Amino acid sequence: MPIVSLKDGVENACAFHRCVLAHPRAVNPLCDPTHDPTRLSWVPSANAPGAEFPVQNLPMACFLPPRIDAVRGYDDQADESLRVGVAIGEHVLDLRLASTLCPWADEIYPLLEPLSAGDLAAFMALGRPAWKLLRAALSAALSEGSDQAPFLDMCLWPLAQVRLAMPCRVGDFTDFFAGIHHARATGALARPDNPLLPNYQWVPVGYHGRASSVDVAPAVRRPMGQLRTADGRPVFGPSRRLDYELELGLWVGADNPLGQPVPMERAEDHLFGITALNDWSARDIQAWESLPLGPFLAKSFATSVSPWVVSWEALTPFRRPFVRPEGDPQPLPHLDSAFNRAWGAIDIHLEVWLRTAQMREKRMPAVRLSHSNALDLYWTPAQLLAHHTSNGCNLRRGDLLGTGTLSGPRPEQAGSLLELTQGGRVALNLPGGQMRTFLEDGDTVTLRAYCQAPGARPIGLGRVHGTVLPTP
Ligand code: CA
């Protein structure tokens, strides 16, 4: 069996931490003062080079504070209600405390109300003007020189001590297939002469996934399912071809009524934020059950997301033109807009890291399996949302849209083991002598996503961890 060496990946320390700040000016005219790369926070850890959560980011999550806090004498084990927090450096700003302990401008209190109650979805429903207004207020309050600093200093929890939860209940989960290099590579496994089906360049392909199993839990149990054997008959047993898929998740904010499609020009007003997403996939169950319909039990056992929701606004400095390769068809008019052509794409770096149980025992670091970029999406987030509603389908706050596996054109940019191992035919050679075609019990997969660009302060999207547990 041929092998691929991953030793280079070990030395390849994350580019995010090597990133050098360069901020002579804002990078595009969409930026506002909240994106100013020279803006620093009075929370020192937010200003560290490589900090994922500088004051330019301000992602939100739901969390439970530490049960006992020696500094404040906080000992409220009965308070198990979630609250919404904002990440700043290595701390989380507790918006429940902030709404009562800190003075704000009058128009900010109604925005803090749902967040204080731990209801991020209710805040999402307020719409883009409210999202922008609160972002501006939080950015000013957390920046150096703010009069609110002495009050908000009492509202910070160390990130390492809080328990992070799902940001909101997922209403519906849709997974697209918008990474064209993934579509080509996986298509080639089945149809070497015709990897890309004729609809791909015209319609954003997707399917309705399972919402109930989307979670931030750091573990996933190997699923049972029907597996085809060599003689063509199925058996029921644990999946032997468990895989991950490197994706982004788009959190829908504002609803659209049933029967009222969202035009391209307004599509981004319905996108609240973004997360990294691991669409766990059992390839053997998938291969047997998907004849002829799409993904079902091979996918519905688990989907992992980051607890942090990075707002659409925070992505502004990393917006890029949407460009199709020369000779490819241009989108139909209902999937096209001048804004989308100018700014529809987003430059987001993505990485997959693996640490096996043996690597943990030997205190070896995780190894990077692949790296890619959201610029390789064939369809922009606005096009995915506009297409989803183009038949009148109503999206609701808390719905989640997966982009589909984000692979690049080169082999080391493949966003799944199915591609990296060419369908399990080429084993990966891991540091320490282990090999992998698909995931084994005890393997920990970590997805990382971050944005960096000249003239912008880098931001992180948090991490998505998942350790494979054995079938019971
Ligand atoms: Ca997927």
GROMACS .gro file of C-alpha atoms and ligand atoms in nm:
model
  473
    1MET     CA    1   0.000   0.000   0.000
    2PRO     CA    2   0.151   0.338  -0.095
    3ILE     CA    3   0.200   0.587   0.182
    4VAL     CA    4   0.211   0.963   0.213
    5SER     CA    5   0.443   1.125   0.467
    6LEU     CA    6   0.296   1.387   0.696
    7LYS     CA    7   0.620   1.474   0.874
    8ASP     CA    8   0.631   1.815   0.708
    9GLY     CA    9   0.300   1.895   0.865
   10VAL     CA   10   0.441   1.857   1.217
   11GLU     CA   11   0.690   2.133   1.161
   12ASN     CA   12   0.430   2.341   0.993
   13ALA     CA   13   0.332   2.541   1.299
   14CYS     CA   14   0.005   2.716   1.252
   15ALA     CA   15   0.034   3.013   1.022
   16PHE     CA   16  -0.204   3.200   1.247
   17HIS     CA   17   0.055   3.217   1.524
   18ARG     CA   18   0.330   3.321   1.286
   19CYS     CA   19   0.120   3.594   1.140
   20VAL     CA   20   0.280   3.936   1.154
   21LEU     CA   21   0.052   4.230   1.206
   22ALA     CA   22   0.070   4.489   0.933
   23HIS     CA   23  -0.192   4.756   0.954
   24PRO     CA   24  -0.125   5.072   0.759
   25ARG     CA   25  -0.491   5.117   0.656
   26ALA     CA   26  -0.828   4.953   0.635
   27VAL     CA   27  -0.833   4.692   0.358
   28ASN     CA   28  -1.162   4.771   0.193
   29PRO     CA   29  -1.425   5.046   0.190
   30LEU     CA   30  -1.677   4.827   0.373
   31CYS     CA   31  -1.474   4.851   0.695
   32ASP     CA   32  -1.580   5.072   0.986
   33PRO     CA   33  -1.401   5.177   1.307
   34THR     CA   34  -1.468   4.835   1.468
   35HIS     CA   35  -1.226   4.686   1.213
   36ASP     CA   36  -0.949   4.942   1.275
   37PRO     CA   37  -0.641   4.718   1.311
   38THR     CA   38  -0.471   4.969   1.541
   39ARG     CA   39  -0.755   4.947   1.794
   40LEU     CA   40  -0.638   4.779   2.117
   41SER     CA   41  -0.832   4.648   2.415
   42TRP     CA   42  -0.788   4.719   2.784
   43VAL     CA   43  -0.799   4.338   2.822
   44PRO     CA   44  -0.426   4.271   2.769
   45SER     CA   45  -0.458   3.915   2.632
   46ALA     CA   46  -0.669   4.047   2.342
   47ASN     CA   47  -0.368   4.242   2.214
   48ALA     CA   48  -0.124   3.950   2.207
   49PRO     CA   49   0.011   3.864   1.860
   50GLY     CA   50  -0.184   3.564   1.736
   51ALA     CA   51  -0.477   3.619   1.974
   52GLU     CA   52  -0.786   3.458   1.818
   53PHE     CA   53  -1.021   3.700   1.988
   54PRO     CA   54  -0.889   4.056   1.955
   55VAL     CA   55  -1.128   4.349   1.994
   56GLN     CA   56  -1.189   4.339   1.615
   57ASN     CA   57  -1.352   3.993   1.645
   58LEU     CA   58  -1.609   3.985   1.933
   59PRO     CA   59  -1.771   3.643   1.867
   60MET     CA   60  -2.061   3.532   2.086
   61ALA     CA   61  -2.126   3.203   2.263
   62CYS     CA   62  -2.359   3.062   2.526
   63PHE     CA   63  -2.190   2.954   2.847
   64LEU     CA   64  -2.220   2.865   3.211
   65PRO     CA   65  -1.986   3.049   3.445
   66PRO     CA   66  -1.765   2.866   3.696
   67ARG     CA   67  -1.973   2.725   3.980
   68ILE     CA   68  -1.753   2.877   4.246
   69ASP     CA   69  -1.553   3.192   4.201
   70ALA     CA   70  -1.319   3.280   4.485
   71VAL     CA   71  -1.261   3.639   4.374
   72ARG     CA   72  -1.626   3.743   4.371
   73GLY     CA   73  -1.736   3.496   4.635
   74TYR     CA   74  -1.970   3.357   4.367
   75ASP     CA   75  -2.112   3.026   4.481
   76ASP     CA   76  -2.435   2.976   4.300
   77GLN     CA   77  -2.453   2.612   4.205
   78ALA     CA   78  -2.825   2.645   4.149
   79ASP     CA   79  -2.779   2.895   3.864
   80GLU     CA   80  -2.758   2.662   3.568
   81SER     CA   81  -2.917   2.898   3.319
   82LEU     CA   82  -2.716   2.980   3.012
   83ARG     CA   83  -2.598   3.330   2.941
   84VAL     CA   84  -2.442   3.483   2.631
   85GLY     CA   85  -2.084   3.601   2.639
   86VAL     CA   86  -1.841   3.779   2.407
   87ALA     CA   87  -1.487   3.649   2.370
   88ILE     CA   88  -1.214   3.903   2.432
   89GLY     CA   89  -0.858   3.771   2.449
   90GLU     CA   90  -0.852   3.487   2.700
   91HIS     CA   91  -1.169   3.604   2.871
   92VAL     CA   92  -1.540   3.603   2.811
   93LEU     CA   93  -1.748   3.913   2.881
   94ASP     CA   94  -2.063   3.802   3.063
   95LEU     CA   95  -2.345   4.003   2.903
   96ARG     CA   96  -2.583   3.924   3.190
   97LEU     CA   97  -2.347   4.090   3.436
   98ALA     CA   98  -2.259   4.361   3.184
   99SER     CA   99  -2.624   4.458   3.140
  100THR     CA  100  -2.662   4.525   3.514
  101LEU     CA  101  -2.317   4.631   3.635
  102CYS     CA  102  -2.219   4.864   3.350
  103PRO     CA  103  -2.382   5.185   3.219
  104TRP     CA  104  -2.474   5.184   2.848
  105ALA     CA  105  -2.638   5.425   2.606
  106ASP     CA  106  -3.018   5.397   2.622
  107GLU     CA  107  -3.053   5.227   2.283
  108ILE     CA  108  -2.819   4.943   2.390
  109TYR     CA  109  -3.026   4.807   2.680
  110PRO     CA  110  -3.300   4.650   2.460
  111LEU     CA  111  -3.027   4.474   2.260
  112LEU     CA  112  -2.867   4.335   2.575
  113GLU     CA  113  -3.197   4.209   2.711
  114PRO     CA  114  -3.224   3.880   2.514
  115LEU     CA  115  -2.852   3.819   2.552
  116SER     CA  116  -2.874   3.869   2.926
  117ALA     CA  117  -3.142   3.601   2.926
  118GLY     CA  118  -2.913   3.362   2.736
  119ASP     CA  119  -3.131   3.375   2.422
  120LEU     CA  120  -2.895   3.436   2.132
  121ALA     CA  121  -3.164   3.340   1.880
  122ALA     CA  122  -3.387   3.623   2.006
  123PHE     CA  123  -3.102   3.866   1.947
  124MET     CA  124  -3.045   3.720   1.599
  125ALA     CA  125  -3.407   3.795   1.518
  126LEU     CA  126  -3.349   4.169   1.576
  127GLY     CA  127  -3.172   4.198   1.240
  128ARG     CA  128  -2.862   4.356   1.093
  129PRO     CA  129  -2.902   4.718   1.223
  130ALA     CA  130  -2.924   4.584   1.580
  131TRP     CA  131  -2.626   4.350   1.526
  132LYS     CA  132  -2.415   4.639   1.397
  133LEU     CA  133  -2.522   4.875   1.673
  134LEU     CA  134  -2.428   4.633   1.950
  135ARG     CA  135  -2.099   4.545   1.782
  136ALA     CA  136  -2.005   4.913   1.772
  137ALA     CA  137  -2.101   4.956   2.140
  138LEU     CA  138  -1.907   4.646   2.251
  139SER     CA  139  -1.606   4.745   2.044
  140ALA     CA  140  -1.595   5.091   2.204
  141ALA     CA  141  -1.656   4.954   2.553
  142LEU     CA  142  -1.378   4.697   2.527
  143SER     CA  143  -1.126   4.929   2.360
  144GLU     CA  144  -0.845   5.109   2.540
  145GLY     CA  145  -0.955   5.433   2.703
  146SER     CA  146  -1.318   5.328   2.752
  147ASP     CA  147  -1.500   5.482   3.051
  148GLN     CA  148  -1.685   5.151   3.085
  149ALA     CA  149  -1.368   4.951   3.151
  150PRO     CA  150  -1.384   4.963   3.535
  151PHE     CA  151  -1.742   4.828   3.523
  152LEU     CA  152  -1.683   4.563   3.257
  153ASP     CA  153  -1.368   4.445   3.431
  154MET     CA  154  -1.606   4.295   3.691
  155CYS     CA  155  -1.792   4.106   3.417
  156LEU     CA  156  -1.506   3.896   3.276
  157TRP     CA  157  -1.456   3.523   3.329
  158PRO     CA  158  -1.139   3.337   3.230
  159LEU     CA  159  -1.224   3.141   2.915
  160ALA     CA  160  -1.055   2.833   3.057
  161GLN     CA  161  -1.304   2.824   3.346
  162VAL     CA  162  -1.639   2.858   3.170
  163ARG     CA  163  -1.844   2.577   3.020
  164LEU     CA  164  -1.936   2.654   2.659
  165ALA     CA  165  -2.264   2.533   2.514
  166MET     CA  166  -2.449   2.538   2.181
  167PRO     CA  167  -2.506   2.900   2.079
  168CYS     CA  168  -2.872   2.828   2.012
  169ARG     CA  169  -3.107   2.546   1.925
  170VAL     CA  170  -3.056   2.452   1.559
  171GLY     CA  171  -3.386   2.482   1.376
  172ASP     CA  172  -3.299   2.314   1.047
  173PHE     CA  173  -2.963   2.199   0.920
  174THR     CA  174  -2.890   2.205   0.549
  175ASP     CA  175  -2.561   2.083   0.409
  176PHE     CA  176  -2.444   2.206   0.069
  177PHE     CA  177  -2.178   2.065  -0.164
  178ALA     CA  178  -2.023   2.398  -0.267
  179GLY     CA  179  -1.655   2.298  -0.260
  180ILE     CA  180  -1.589   2.219  -0.624
  181HIS     CA  181  -1.253   2.050  -0.563
  182HIS     CA  182  -1.421   1.814  -0.315
  183ALA     CA  183  -1.700   1.750  -0.565
  184ARG     CA  184  -1.445   1.673  -0.837
  185ALA     CA  185  -1.222   1.453  -0.619
  186THR     CA  186  -1.506   1.245  -0.474
  187GLY     CA  187  -1.682   1.232  -0.809
  188ALA     CA  188  -1.364   1.095  -0.966
  189LEU     CA  189  -1.365   0.801  -0.723
  190ALA     CA  190  -1.696   0.688  -0.872
  191ARG     CA  191  -1.672   0.834  -1.224
  192PRO     CA  192  -1.306   0.886  -1.325
  193ASP     CA  193  -1.405   1.002  -1.673
  194ASN     CA  194  -1.685   1.234  -1.564
  195PRO     CA  195  -1.623   1.354  -1.207
  196LEU     CA  196  -1.840   1.667  -1.214
  197LEU     CA  197  -2.207   1.618  -1.290
  198PRO     CA  198  -2.361   1.864  -1.540
  199ASN     CA  199  -2.578   2.048  -1.285
  200TYR     CA  200  -2.288   2.137  -1.055
  201GLN     CA  201  -2.186   2.466  -1.215
  202TRP     CA  202  -2.546   2.587  -1.233
  203VAL     CA  203  -2.720   2.491  -0.911
  204PRO     CA  204  -2.586   2.488  -0.554
  205VAL     CA  205  -2.638   2.120  -0.464
  206GLY     CA  206  -2.748   2.047  -0.107
  207TYR     CA  207  -2.961   1.822   0.115
  208HIS     CA  208  -3.157   1.854   0.436
  209GLY     CA  209  -2.953   1.724   0.726
  210ARG     CA  210  -3.035   1.642   1.084
  211ALA     CA  211  -3.052   1.933   1.332
  212SER     CA  212  -3.082   1.738   1.657
  213SER     CA  213  -2.730   1.593   1.640
  214VAL     CA  214  -2.547   1.922   1.571
  215ASP     CA  215  -2.344   1.985   1.885
  216VAL     CA  216  -2.035   2.139   2.043
  217ALA     CA  217  -1.960   1.817   2.237
  218PRO     CA  218  -1.590   1.724   2.213
  219ALA     CA  219  -1.657   1.356   2.139
  220VAL     CA  220  -1.843   1.152   1.881
  221ARG     CA  221  -1.940   0.786   1.905
  222ARG     CA  222  -1.860   0.558   1.613
  223PRO     CA  223  -2.196   0.480   1.454
  224MET     CA  224  -2.346   0.139   1.382
  225GLY     CA  225  -2.498   0.082   1.043
  226GLN     CA  226  -2.550  -0.145   0.745
  227LEU     CA  227  -2.224  -0.220   0.570
  228ARG     CA  228  -2.190  -0.400   0.241
  229THR     CA  229  -1.961  -0.703   0.254
  230ALA     CA  230  -1.743  -0.853  -0.021
  231ASP     CA  231  -2.021  -1.089  -0.137
  232GLY     CA  232  -2.257  -0.793  -0.179
  233ARG     CA  233  -2.475  -0.874   0.123
  234PRO     CA  234  -2.497  -0.628   0.413
  235VAL     CA  235  -2.414  -0.680   0.780
  236PHE     CA  236  -2.500  -0.455   1.072
  237GLY     CA  237  -2.197  -0.335   1.264
  238PRO     CA  238  -1.969  -0.045   1.359
  239SER     CA  239  -1.861   0.177   1.070
  240ARG     CA  240  -1.508   0.096   0.955
  241ARG     CA  241  -1.469   0.400   0.731
  242LEU     CA  242  -1.536   0.691   0.966
  243ASP     CA  243  -1.434   1.027   0.822
  244TYR     CA  244  -1.454   1.400   0.892
  245GLU     CA  245  -1.549   1.681   0.653
  246LEU     CA  246  -1.393   2.026   0.686
  247GLU     CA  247  -1.670   2.280   0.638
  248LEU     CA  248  -1.797   2.620   0.742
  249GLY     CA  249  -2.141   2.664   0.898
  250LEU     CA  250  -2.352   2.973   0.827
  251TRP     CA  251  -2.588   3.077   1.109
  252VAL     CA  252  -2.912   3.221   0.977
  253GLY     CA  253  -3.032   3.526   1.172
  254ALA     CA  254  -3.338   3.710   1.047
  255ASP     CA  255  -3.628   3.493   0.920
  256ASN     CA  256  -3.787   3.515   0.576
  257PRO     CA  257  -4.160   3.441   0.552
  258LEU     CA  258  -4.279   3.126   0.373
  259GLY     CA  259  -4.334   3.200   0.005
  260GLN     CA  260  -4.105   3.504  -0.002
  261PRO     CA  261  -3.765   3.428  -0.156
  262VAL     CA  262  -3.470   3.640  -0.038
  263PRO     CA  263  -3.310   3.819  -0.335
  264MET     CA  264  -2.933   3.825  -0.370
  265GLU     CA  265  -2.922   4.193  -0.277
  266ARG     CA  266  -3.064   4.117   0.069
  267ALA     CA  267  -2.926   3.768   0.128
  268GLU     CA  268  -2.650   3.875   0.365
  269ASP     CA  269  -2.901   4.058   0.586
  270HIS     CA  270  -3.017   3.709   0.686
  271LEU     CA  271  -2.670   3.576   0.774
  272PHE     CA  272  -2.583   3.636   1.138
  273GLY     CA  273  -2.251   3.460   1.167
  274ILE     CA  274  -2.017   3.177   1.083
  275THR     CA  275  -1.857   2.875   1.248
  276ALA     CA  276  -1.621   2.595   1.157
  277LEU     CA  277  -1.817   2.271   1.108
  278ASN     CA  278  -1.720   1.905   1.102
  279ASP     CA  279  -1.971   1.694   0.908
  280TRP     CA  280  -1.874   1.352   1.043
  281SER     CA  281  -1.935   1.090   0.774
  282ALA     CA  282  -1.946   0.709   0.778
  283ARG     CA  283  -1.834   0.632   0.422
  284ASP     CA  284  -1.928   0.263   0.429
  285ILE     CA  285  -2.282   0.332   0.555
  286GLN     CA  286  -2.307   0.615   0.300
  287ALA     CA  287  -2.200   0.400   0.007
  288TRP     CA  288  -2.468   0.139   0.079
  289GLU     CA  289  -2.761   0.359   0.182
  290SER     CA  290  -2.725   0.632  -0.081
  291LEU     CA  291  -2.865   0.420  -0.366
  292PRO     CA  292  -3.039   0.622  -0.500
  293LEU     CA  293  -3.116   0.893  -0.241
  294GLY     CA  294  -2.874   1.118  -0.056
  295PRO     CA  295  -2.701   1.118   0.282
  296PHE     CA  296  -2.902   0.979   0.574
  297LEU     CA  297  -2.768   0.769   0.864
  298ALA     CA  298  -2.411   0.808   0.737
  299LYS     CA  299  -2.429   1.173   0.843
  300SER     CA  300  -2.707   1.215   1.099
  301PHE     CA  301  -2.522   1.063   1.397
  302ALA     CA  302  -2.315   1.378   1.461
  303THR     CA  303  -2.220   1.721   1.328
  304SER     CA  304  -1.975   1.929   1.531
  305VAL     CA  305  -1.957   2.309   1.543
  306SER     CA  306  -1.756   2.565   1.739
  307PRO     CA  307  -1.941   2.721   2.032
  308TRP     CA  308  -1.830   3.063   1.903
  309VAL     CA  309  -2.035   3.246   1.644
  310VAL     CA  310  -1.818   3.497   1.457
  311SER     CA  311  -2.043   3.773   1.331
  312TRP     CA  312  -2.084   3.855   0.964
  313GLU     CA  313  -1.955   4.206   1.044
  314ALA     CA  314  -1.626   4.072   1.182
  315LEU     CA  315  -1.553   3.914   0.841
  316THR     CA  316  -1.566   4.246   0.654
  317PRO     CA  317  -1.189   4.304   0.618
  318PHE     CA  318  -1.156   3.959   0.460
  319ARG     CA  319  -1.418   3.998   0.188
  320ARG     CA  320  -1.301   3.932  -0.166
  321PRO     CA  321  -1.449   3.941  -0.518
  322PHE     CA  322  -1.645   3.638  -0.637
  323VAL     CA  323  -1.476   3.520  -0.953
  324ARG     CA  324  -1.550   3.215  -1.164
  325PRO     CA  325  -1.265   3.041  -1.350
  326GLU     CA  326  -1.241   3.151  -1.713
  327GLY     CA  327  -1.474   2.951  -1.933
  328ASP     CA  328  -1.707   2.846  -1.649
  329PRO     CA  329  -2.073   2.950  -1.675
  330GLN     CA  330  -2.176   3.263  -1.487
  331PRO     CA  331  -2.457   3.225  -1.230
  332LEU     CA  332  -2.818   3.269  -1.344
  333PRO     CA  333  -2.956   3.619  -1.269
  334HIS     CA  334  -3.129   3.517  -0.943
  335LEU     CA  335  -2.790   3.404  -0.807
  336ASP     CA  336  -2.602   3.711  -0.922
  337SER     CA  337  -2.560   4.065  -0.789
  338ALA     CA  338  -2.311   4.348  -0.828
  339PHE     CA  339  -2.224   4.331  -0.457
  340ASN     CA  340  -2.168   3.956  -0.476
  341ARG     CA  341  -1.934   3.998  -0.772
  342ALA     CA  342  -1.740   4.271  -0.588
  343TRP     CA  343  -1.734   4.131  -0.232
  344GLY     CA  344  -1.921   3.797  -0.216
  345ALA     CA  345  -1.628   3.570  -0.131
  346ILE     CA  346  -1.453   3.547   0.208
  347ASP     CA  347  -1.086   3.469   0.266
  348ILE     CA  348  -1.092   3.216   0.552
  349HIS     CA  349  -0.802   2.978   0.615
  350LEU     CA  350  -0.901   2.628   0.725
  351GLU     CA  351  -0.697   2.348   0.876
  352VAL     CA  352  -0.751   1.990   0.993
  353TRP     CA  353  -0.534   1.850   1.272
  354LEU     CA  354  -0.520   1.491   1.400
  355ARG     CA  355  -0.391   1.353   1.728
  356THR     CA  356  -0.424   0.982   1.786
  357ALA     CA  357  -0.448   0.811   2.126
  358GLN     CA  358  -0.092   0.684   2.079
  359MET     CA  359   0.031   1.036   2.003
  360ARG     CA  360  -0.133   1.158   2.323
  361GLU     CA  361   0.028   0.878   2.526
  362LYS     CA  362   0.369   0.963   2.382
  363ARG     CA  363   0.306   1.336   2.436
  364MET     CA  364   0.343   1.400   2.064
  365PRO     CA  365   0.170   1.709   1.921
  366ALA     CA  366  -0.116   1.693   1.676
  367VAL     CA  367  -0.025   1.672   1.309
  368ARG     CA  368  -0.181   1.892   1.044
  369LEU     CA  369  -0.350   1.678   0.780
  370SER     CA  370  -0.456   1.950   0.539
  371HIS     CA  371  -0.519   2.319   0.485
  372SER     CA  372  -0.754   2.497   0.249
  373ASN     CA  373  -0.938   2.825   0.204
  374ALA     CA  374  -1.301   2.931   0.173
  375LEU     CA  375  -1.207   3.122  -0.144
  376ASP     CA  376  -1.230   2.782  -0.315
  377LEU     CA  377  -1.607   2.774  -0.262
  378TYR     CA  378  -1.783   2.761  -0.596
  379TRP     CA  379  -2.086   2.942  -0.450
  380THR     CA  380  -2.077   3.231  -0.202
  381PRO     CA  381  -2.274   3.230   0.126
  382ALA     CA  382  -2.519   3.482  -0.024
  383GLN     CA  383  -2.579   3.253  -0.321
  384LEU     CA  384  -2.637   2.954  -0.093
  385LEU     CA  385  -2.896   3.147   0.110
  386ALA     CA  386  -3.066   3.303  -0.194
  387HIS     CA  387  -3.084   2.964  -0.366
  388HIS     CA  388  -3.223   2.797  -0.053
  389THR     CA  389  -3.512   3.045  -0.042
  390SER     CA  390  -3.558   3.074  -0.421
  391ASN     CA  391  -3.853   2.829  -0.417
  392GLY     CA  392  -4.019   3.018  -0.131
  393CYS     CA  393  -3.869   2.802   0.146
  394ASN     CA  394  -3.863   2.993   0.474
  395LEU     CA  395  -3.539   3.002   0.673
  396ARG     CA  396  -3.557   3.085   1.041
  397ARG     CA  397  -3.320   3.222   1.301
  398GLY     CA  398  -3.105   2.943   1.434
  399ASP     CA  399  -3.102   2.751   1.105
  400LEU     CA  400  -2.758   2.631   1.006
  401LEU     CA  401  -2.625   2.598   0.649
  402GLY     CA  402  -2.312   2.387   0.596
  403THR     CA  403  -2.105   2.489   0.295
  404GLY     CA  404  -1.991   2.138   0.203
  405THR     CA  405  -1.637   2.009   0.229
  406LEU     CA  406  -1.379   2.277   0.162
  407SER     CA  407  -1.091   2.127  -0.033
  408GLY     CA  408  -0.835   2.306  -0.246
  409PRO     CA  409  -0.702   2.196  -0.586
  410ARG     CA  410  -0.386   2.034  -0.447
  411PRO     CA  411  -0.372   1.692  -0.272
  412GLU     CA  412  -0.258   1.842   0.061
  413GLN     CA  413  -0.563   2.069   0.054
  414ALA     CA  414  -0.817   1.786   0.072
  415GLY     CA  415  -1.081   1.842   0.341
  416SER     CA  416  -1.163   1.477   0.414
  417LEU     CA  417  -0.983   1.145   0.454
  418LEU     CA  418  -1.187   1.008   0.162
  419GLU     CA  419  -0.991   1.246  -0.062
  420LEU     CA  420  -0.658   1.236   0.125
  421THR     CA  421  -0.646   0.855   0.105
  422GLN     CA  422  -0.812   0.828  -0.238
  423GLY     CA  423  -1.104   0.632  -0.105
  424GLY     CA  424  -0.894   0.439   0.149
  425ARG     CA  425  -0.645   0.314  -0.112
  426VAL     CA  426  -0.345   0.529  -0.001
  427ALA     CA  427  -0.266   0.519   0.373
  428LEU     CA  428  -0.137   0.825   0.554
  429ASN     CA  429   0.189   0.776   0.740
  430LEU     CA  430   0.160   0.954   1.075
  431PRO     CA  431   0.448   1.065   1.299
  432GLY     CA  432   0.543   0.782   1.534
  433GLY     CA  433   0.487   0.513   1.274
  434GLN     CA  434   0.109   0.488   1.276
  435MET     CA  435  -0.094   0.476   0.956
  436ARG     CA  436  -0.446   0.585   0.876
  437THR     CA  437  -0.694   0.539   0.600
  438PHE     CA  438  -1.000   0.630   0.811
  439LEU     CA  439  -1.044   0.736   1.175
  440GLU     CA  440  -0.977   0.495   1.461
  441ASP     CA  441  -1.116   0.505   1.815
  442GLY     CA  442  -0.929   0.758   2.027
  443ASP     CA  443  -0.840   0.982   1.732
  444THR     CA  444  -0.901   1.353   1.798
  445VAL     CA  445  -0.985   1.567   1.496
  446THR     CA  446  -0.950   1.943   1.538
  447LEU     CA  447  -1.069   2.196   1.281
  448ARG     CA  448  -0.924   2.545   1.288
  449ALA     CA  449  -1.040   2.847   1.094
  450TYR     CA  450  -0.899   3.198   1.091
  451CYS     CA  451  -0.880   3.509   0.877
  452GLN     CA  452  -0.573   3.715   0.805
  453ALA     CA  453  -0.508   3.982   0.545
  454PRO     CA  454  -0.274   4.276   0.493
  455GLY     CA  455  -0.407   4.580   0.672
  456ALA     CA  456  -0.638   4.379   0.900
  457ARG     CA  457  -0.611   4.243   1.249
  458PRO     CA  458  -0.626   3.859   1.223
  459ILE     CA  459  -0.925   3.689   1.385
  460GLY     CA  460  -0.997   3.327   1.475
  461LEU     CA  461  -1.322   3.131   1.445
  462GLY     CA  462  -1.245   2.910   1.746
  463ARG     CA  463  -1.183   2.539   1.722
  464VAL     CA  464  -1.392   2.232   1.664
  465HIS     CA  465  -1.263   1.931   1.857
  466GLY     CA  466  -1.393   1.578   1.832
  467THR     CA  467  -1.255   1.255   1.974
  468VAL     CA  468  -1.383   0.927   1.832
  469LEU     CA  469  -1.532   0.702   2.101
  470PRO     CA  470  -1.585   0.329   2.041
  471THR     CA  471  -1.924   0.186   1.962
  472PRO     CA  472  -2.077   0.072   2.294
  473CA      CA  473  -2.082   1.753   0.408
   0.00000   0.00000   0.00000
